[in-house]
């Protein structure tokens, strides 16, 4: 089983709709969870971080964490064409050598006019 | 401007010809890391460094070397590149290696090994 799993997509939503991106992880002791956005050929940029159960909102973005279910999600409200990108879920996993950030393979989001 | 820089941005080379990809950050970050990104495999960590002179292997260290002689620089060395090292490489840094730290990524280096 992969440590961090995401549906590769593409996930297509119409402009103005809510996009829902999901991620599951396997390591129960994971402490920190991140969502990065990556445009094609560009570097990942941080969108949201979440450390405790519940919801965290930042503008049009809401991250949701459920540690019991080992599940983290990202909601994008009022989706815009500029939101079209690949969204990477990253989980901080504690290892013998310290903390390690493990990425999922990403979900491609397409926002259609 | 706070940033992570990588050079070169694009490189085409041949099998066996040693190369170095440089990474530098101006944020006084302690933690630095190298990733490679391949289609369908996502970002995988190659090596990381918790501080000067402290480096450790990530998930895919074979065929790579790193050094951390100064806090700001973390070069990635391919002693004898092979075609399976053709990939998009990212350097990243954060204040420390603790779990809540945000990692900031460089612009990437696209490497092709013929």
Tab-separated table of C-alpha atoms in Angstrom:
chain	number	residue	atom	x	y	z
A	1	UNK	CA	0.000	0.000	0.000
A	2	UNK	CA	1.269	3.444	-0.916
A	3	UNK	CA	1.919	5.749	1.998
A	4	UNK	CA	-0.103	8.583	0.469
A	5	UNK	CA	-2.803	7.905	-2.102
A	6	UNK	CA	-4.667	10.265	-4.374
A	7	UNK	CA	-6.950	9.741	-7.334
A	8	UNK	CA	-4.931	10.842	-10.355
A	9	UNK	CA	-7.959	12.317	-12.134
A	10	UNK	CA	-8.450	14.352	-14.151
A	11	UNK	CA	-11.192	15.854	-12.058
A	12	UNK	CA	-13.264	18.178	-14.206
A	13	UNK	CA	-15.521	20.809	-12.662
A	14	UNK	CA	-17.346	23.751	-14.221
A	15	UNK	CA	-16.270	27.269	-13.387
A	16	UNK	CA	-17.859	28.440	-10.139
A	17	UNK	CA	-18.392	24.935	-8.767
A	18	UNK	CA	-16.793	23.334	-5.725
A	19	UNK	CA	-13.852	21.041	-6.420
A	20	UNK	CA	-13.237	18.301	-3.878
A	21	UNK	CA	-9.833	16.643	-3.752
A	22	UNK	CA	-9.156	13.657	-1.541
A	23	UNK	CA	-6.131	11.976	-0.021
A	24	UNK	CA	-5.635	8.986	2.249
A	25	UNK	CA	-2.500	8.045	4.123
A	26	UNK	CA	-1.306	4.892	5.787
A	27	UNK	CA	0.925	6.005	8.671
A	28	UNK	CA	-1.171	6.589	11.780
A	29	UNK	CA	1.523	8.670	13.488
A	30	UNK	CA	1.594	11.276	10.724
A	31	UNK	CA	1.414	14.721	12.266
A	32	UNK	CA	1.276	17.291	9.512
A	33	UNK	CA	-0.568	17.476	6.245
A	34	UNK	CA	-0.040	19.782	3.319
A	35	UNK	CA	-1.667	20.580	0.012
A	36	UNK	CA	0.563	21.870	-2.757
A	37	UNK	CA	-0.523	23.167	-6.153
A	38	UNK	CA	1.694	22.481	-9.151
A	39	UNK	CA	1.242	23.937	-12.590
A	40	UNK	CA	2.676	21.926	-15.457
A	41	UNK	CA	6.469	22.167	-15.515
A	42	UNK	CA	6.567	24.385	-12.442
A	43	UNK	CA	7.521	23.800	-8.840
A	44	UNK	CA	4.996	22.902	-6.129
A	45	UNK	CA	3.649	25.813	-4.108
A	46	UNK	CA	1.995	25.468	-0.724
A	47	UNK	CA	-1.763	26.044	-0.627
A	48	UNK	CA	-2.752	24.819	2.812
A	49	UNK	CA	-1.353	23.082	5.843
A	50	UNK	CA	-3.393	21.380	8.563
A	51	UNK	CA	-2.279	19.721	11.758
A	52	UNK	CA	-5.399	18.930	13.804
A	53	UNK	CA	-8.724	17.284	13.102
A	54	UNK	CA	-11.441	19.410	11.576
A	55	UNK	CA	-11.617	22.123	8.975
A	56	UNK	CA	-9.232	24.939	8.187
A	57	UNK	CA	-10.340	27.690	5.845
A	58	UNK	CA	-8.223	30.138	3.868
A	59	UNK	CA	-10.088	32.185	1.299
A	60	UNK	CA	-11.635	29.859	-1.269
A	61	UNK	CA	-9.740	26.873	0.097
A	62	UNK	CA	-10.768	24.582	2.948
A	63	UNK	CA	-8.656	21.701	4.189
A	64	UNK	CA	-10.333	18.925	6.141
A	65	UNK	CA	-8.529	16.384	8.296
A	66	UNK	CA	-9.861	13.208	9.866
A	67	UNK	CA	-7.045	11.353	11.578
A	68	UNK	CA	-9.264	8.465	12.685
A	69	UNK	CA	-10.087	7.736	9.054
A	70	UNK	CA	-6.594	8.744	7.855
A	71	UNK	CA	-8.146	11.077	5.375
A	72	UNK	CA	-7.409	14.637	4.317
A	73	UNK	CA	-9.259	16.646	1.706
A	74	UNK	CA	-9.125	20.007	-0.026
A	75	UNK	CA	-12.214	21.911	-1.114
A	76	UNK	CA	-11.930	24.726	-3.609
A	77	UNK	CA	-14.992	26.939	-3.717
A	78	UNK	CA	-15.948	29.069	-6.711
A	79	UNK	CA	-13.435	27.231	-8.891
A	80	UNK	CA	-11.664	29.344	-11.489
A	81	UNK	CA	-9.862	28.307	-14.681
A	82	UNK	CA	-6.650	29.473	-12.991
A	83	UNK	CA	-7.175	26.698	-10.425
A	84	UNK	CA	-6.516	24.143	-13.157
A	85	UNK	CA	-3.376	22.380	-11.961
A	86	UNK	CA	-2.189	19.238	-10.233
A	87	UNK	CA	-2.784	19.162	-6.489
A	88	UNK	CA	-0.312	17.249	-4.378
A	89	UNK	CA	-1.141	15.905	-0.957
A	90	UNK	CA	1.881	15.623	1.347
A	91	UNK	CA	2.092	13.943	4.706
A	92	UNK	CA	4.840	14.328	7.244
A	93	UNK	CA	5.889	10.869	8.372
A	94	UNK	CA	8.073	10.318	11.398
A	95	UNK	CA	11.042	8.080	10.593
A	96	UNK	CA	14.107	6.943	12.498
A	97	UNK	CA	16.102	9.734	10.885
A	98	UNK	CA	13.606	12.463	11.617
A	99	UNK	CA	10.594	13.773	9.763
A	100	UNK	CA	10.037	12.964	6.122
A	101	UNK	CA	7.574	14.582	3.789
A	102	UNK	CA	5.900	11.988	1.580
A	103	UNK	CA	3.895	13.061	-1.440
A	104	UNK	CA	0.997	11.501	-3.230
A	105	UNK	CA	1.126	11.327	-7.008
A	106	UNK	CA	-1.293	14.217	-7.344
A	107	UNK	CA	-4.788	14.858	-8.679
A	108	UNK	CA	-5.148	16.818	-11.875
A	109	UNK	CA	-7.922	19.389	-11.675
A	110	UNK	CA	-9.492	20.935	-14.757
A	111	UNK	CA	-11.850	23.850	-14.341
A	112	UNK	CA	-13.937	24.277	-17.465
A	113	UNK	CA	-15.509	27.480	-18.726
B	1	UNK	CA	13.578	38.125	-2.199
B	2	UNK	CA	13.419	34.861	-0.264
B	3	UNK	CA	14.008	32.028	-2.653
B	4	UNK	CA	15.518	28.689	-3.526
B	5	UNK	CA	17.555	28.708	-6.715
B	6	UNK	CA	18.726	25.811	-8.832
B	7	UNK	CA	21.177	25.644	-11.692
B	8	UNK	CA	21.084	24.653	-14.406
B	9	UNK	CA	17.366	24.733	-15.162
B	10	UNK	CA	17.745	22.427	-18.143
B	11	UNK	CA	20.498	19.943	-18.888
B	12	UNK	CA	21.010	17.337	-21.574
B	13	UNK	CA	23.982	15.080	-21.037
B	14	UNK	CA	25.300	11.661	-21.946
B	15	UNK	CA	25.620	8.494	-19.929
B	16	UNK	CA	28.584	8.471	-17.570
B	17	UNK	CA	29.476	12.155	-17.685
B	18	UNK	CA	29.606	13.481	-14.134
B	19	UNK	CA	27.373	16.429	-13.392
B	20	UNK	CA	26.381	18.642	-10.486
B	21	UNK	CA	23.099	20.449	-9.970
B	22	UNK	CA	23.454	23.323	-7.558
B	23	UNK	CA	20.869	24.435	-5.022
B	24	UNK	CA	21.064	27.558	-2.923
B	25	UNK	CA	18.662	29.208	-0.478
B	26	UNK	CA	18.851	32.671	1.057
B	27	UNK	CA	16.462	32.100	3.970
B	28	UNK	CA	18.988	30.675	6.460
B	29	UNK	CA	17.046	27.415	6.469
B	30	UNK	CA	18.561	24.466	8.296
B	31	UNK	CA	16.753	21.735	6.361
B	32	UNK	CA	17.308	21.081	2.675
B	33	UNK	CA	16.159	18.247	0.470
B	34	UNK	CA	16.303	16.923	-3.082
B	35	UNK	CA	13.374	15.306	-4.876
B	36	UNK	CA	12.867	13.811	-8.273
B	37	UNK	CA	9.513	13.841	-10.008
B	38	UNK	CA	8.499	11.261	-12.578
B	39	UNK	CA	5.114	10.704	-14.271
B	40	UNK	CA	2.929	8.378	-12.241
B	41	UNK	CA	5.438	8.208	-9.386
B	42	UNK	CA	5.100	11.660	-7.911
B	43	UNK	CA	7.771	13.431	-5.912
B	44	UNK	CA	10.277	11.106	-4.302
B	45	UNK	CA	12.942	12.200	-1.878
B	46	UNK	CA	16.551	11.513	-2.878
B	47	UNK	CA	18.570	12.954	-0.001
B	48	UNK	CA	18.000	15.426	2.768
B	49	UNK	CA	20.116	17.445	5.169
B	50	UNK	CA	19.109	18.521	8.645
B	51	UNK	CA	22.034	20.964	8.916
B	52	UNK	CA	25.606	21.596	7.824
B	53	UNK	CA	27.569	18.353	7.484
B	54	UNK	CA	24.448	16.296	8.298
B	55	UNK	CA	22.956	14.410	5.363
B	56	UNK	CA	20.851	11.272	5.046
B	57	UNK	CA	19.295	9.098	2.383
B	58	UNK	CA	15.743	9.505	1.253
B	59	UNK	CA	13.685	6.978	-0.685
B	60	UNK	CA	15.721	6.827	-3.895
B	61	UNK	CA	19.385	7.675	-3.142
B	62	UNK	CA	21.059	5.207	-5.524
B	63	UNK	CA	23.262	6.919	-8.089
B	64	UNK	CA	23.307	10.265	-6.292
B	65	UNK	CA	25.581	12.060	-3.852
B	66	UNK	CA	25.125	15.243	-1.896
B	67	UNK	CA	27.182	17.477	0.352
B	68	UNK	CA	26.327	20.228	2.822
B	69	UNK	CA	29.458	22.238	3.547
B	70	UNK	CA	27.607	25.514	3.918
B	71	UNK	CA	24.152	26.200	5.243
B	72	UNK	CA	22.897	27.843	2.071
B	73	UNK	CA	24.111	25.296	-0.499
B	74	UNK	CA	23.126	21.698	-1.116
B	75	UNK	CA	24.467	20.394	-4.440
B	76	UNK	CA	23.272	17.161	-6.015
B	77	UNK	CA	25.998	15.133	-7.707
B	78	UNK	CA	25.522	12.423	-10.309
B	79	UNK	CA	28.886	10.689	-10.590
B	80	UNK	CA	27.911	8.508	-13.558
B	81	UNK	CA	24.479	9.476	-14.859
B	82	UNK	CA	22.325	6.866	-16.534
B	83	UNK	CA	19.161	7.244	-18.664
B	84	UNK	CA	16.944	6.163	-15.743
B	85	UNK	CA	18.002	9.361	-13.990
B	86	UNK	CA	16.239	11.415	-16.620
B	87	UNK	CA	13.745	13.322	-14.516
B	88	UNK	CA	12.595	16.658	-13.135
B	89	UNK	CA	14.564	17.514	-9.997
B	90	UNK	CA	13.495	19.859	-7.222
B	91	UNK	CA	15.453	21.228	-4.333
B	92	UNK	CA	13.502	22.329	-1.258
B	93	UNK	CA	14.285	23.957	2.072
B	94	UNK	CA	12.587	24.694	5.380
B	95	UNK	CA	13.544	26.296	8.670
B	96	UNK	CA	14.075	22.955	10.360
B	97	UNK	CA	13.053	19.404	9.694
B	98	UNK	CA	10.220	19.372	12.213
B	99	UNK	CA	6.852	18.139	11.083
B	100	UNK	CA	5.054	21.470	10.890
B	101	UNK	CA	7.632	23.290	8.787
B	102	UNK	CA	6.682	24.333	5.285
B	103	UNK	CA	9.050	23.284	2.533
B	104	UNK	CA	9.805	25.845	-0.164
B	105	UNK	CA	10.728	24.508	-3.567
B	106	UNK	CA	13.182	25.700	-6.142
B	107	UNK	CA	12.134	26.134	-9.802
B	108	UNK	CA	13.274	22.682	-10.858
B	109	UNK	CA	15.972	21.223	-13.099
B	110	UNK	CA	14.931	19.136	-16.058
B	111	UNK	CA	17.645	16.574	-16.710
B	112	UNK	CA	17.876	14.344	-19.752
B	113	UNK	CA	20.520	11.618	-19.851
B	114	UNK	CA	21.072	10.133	-23.307
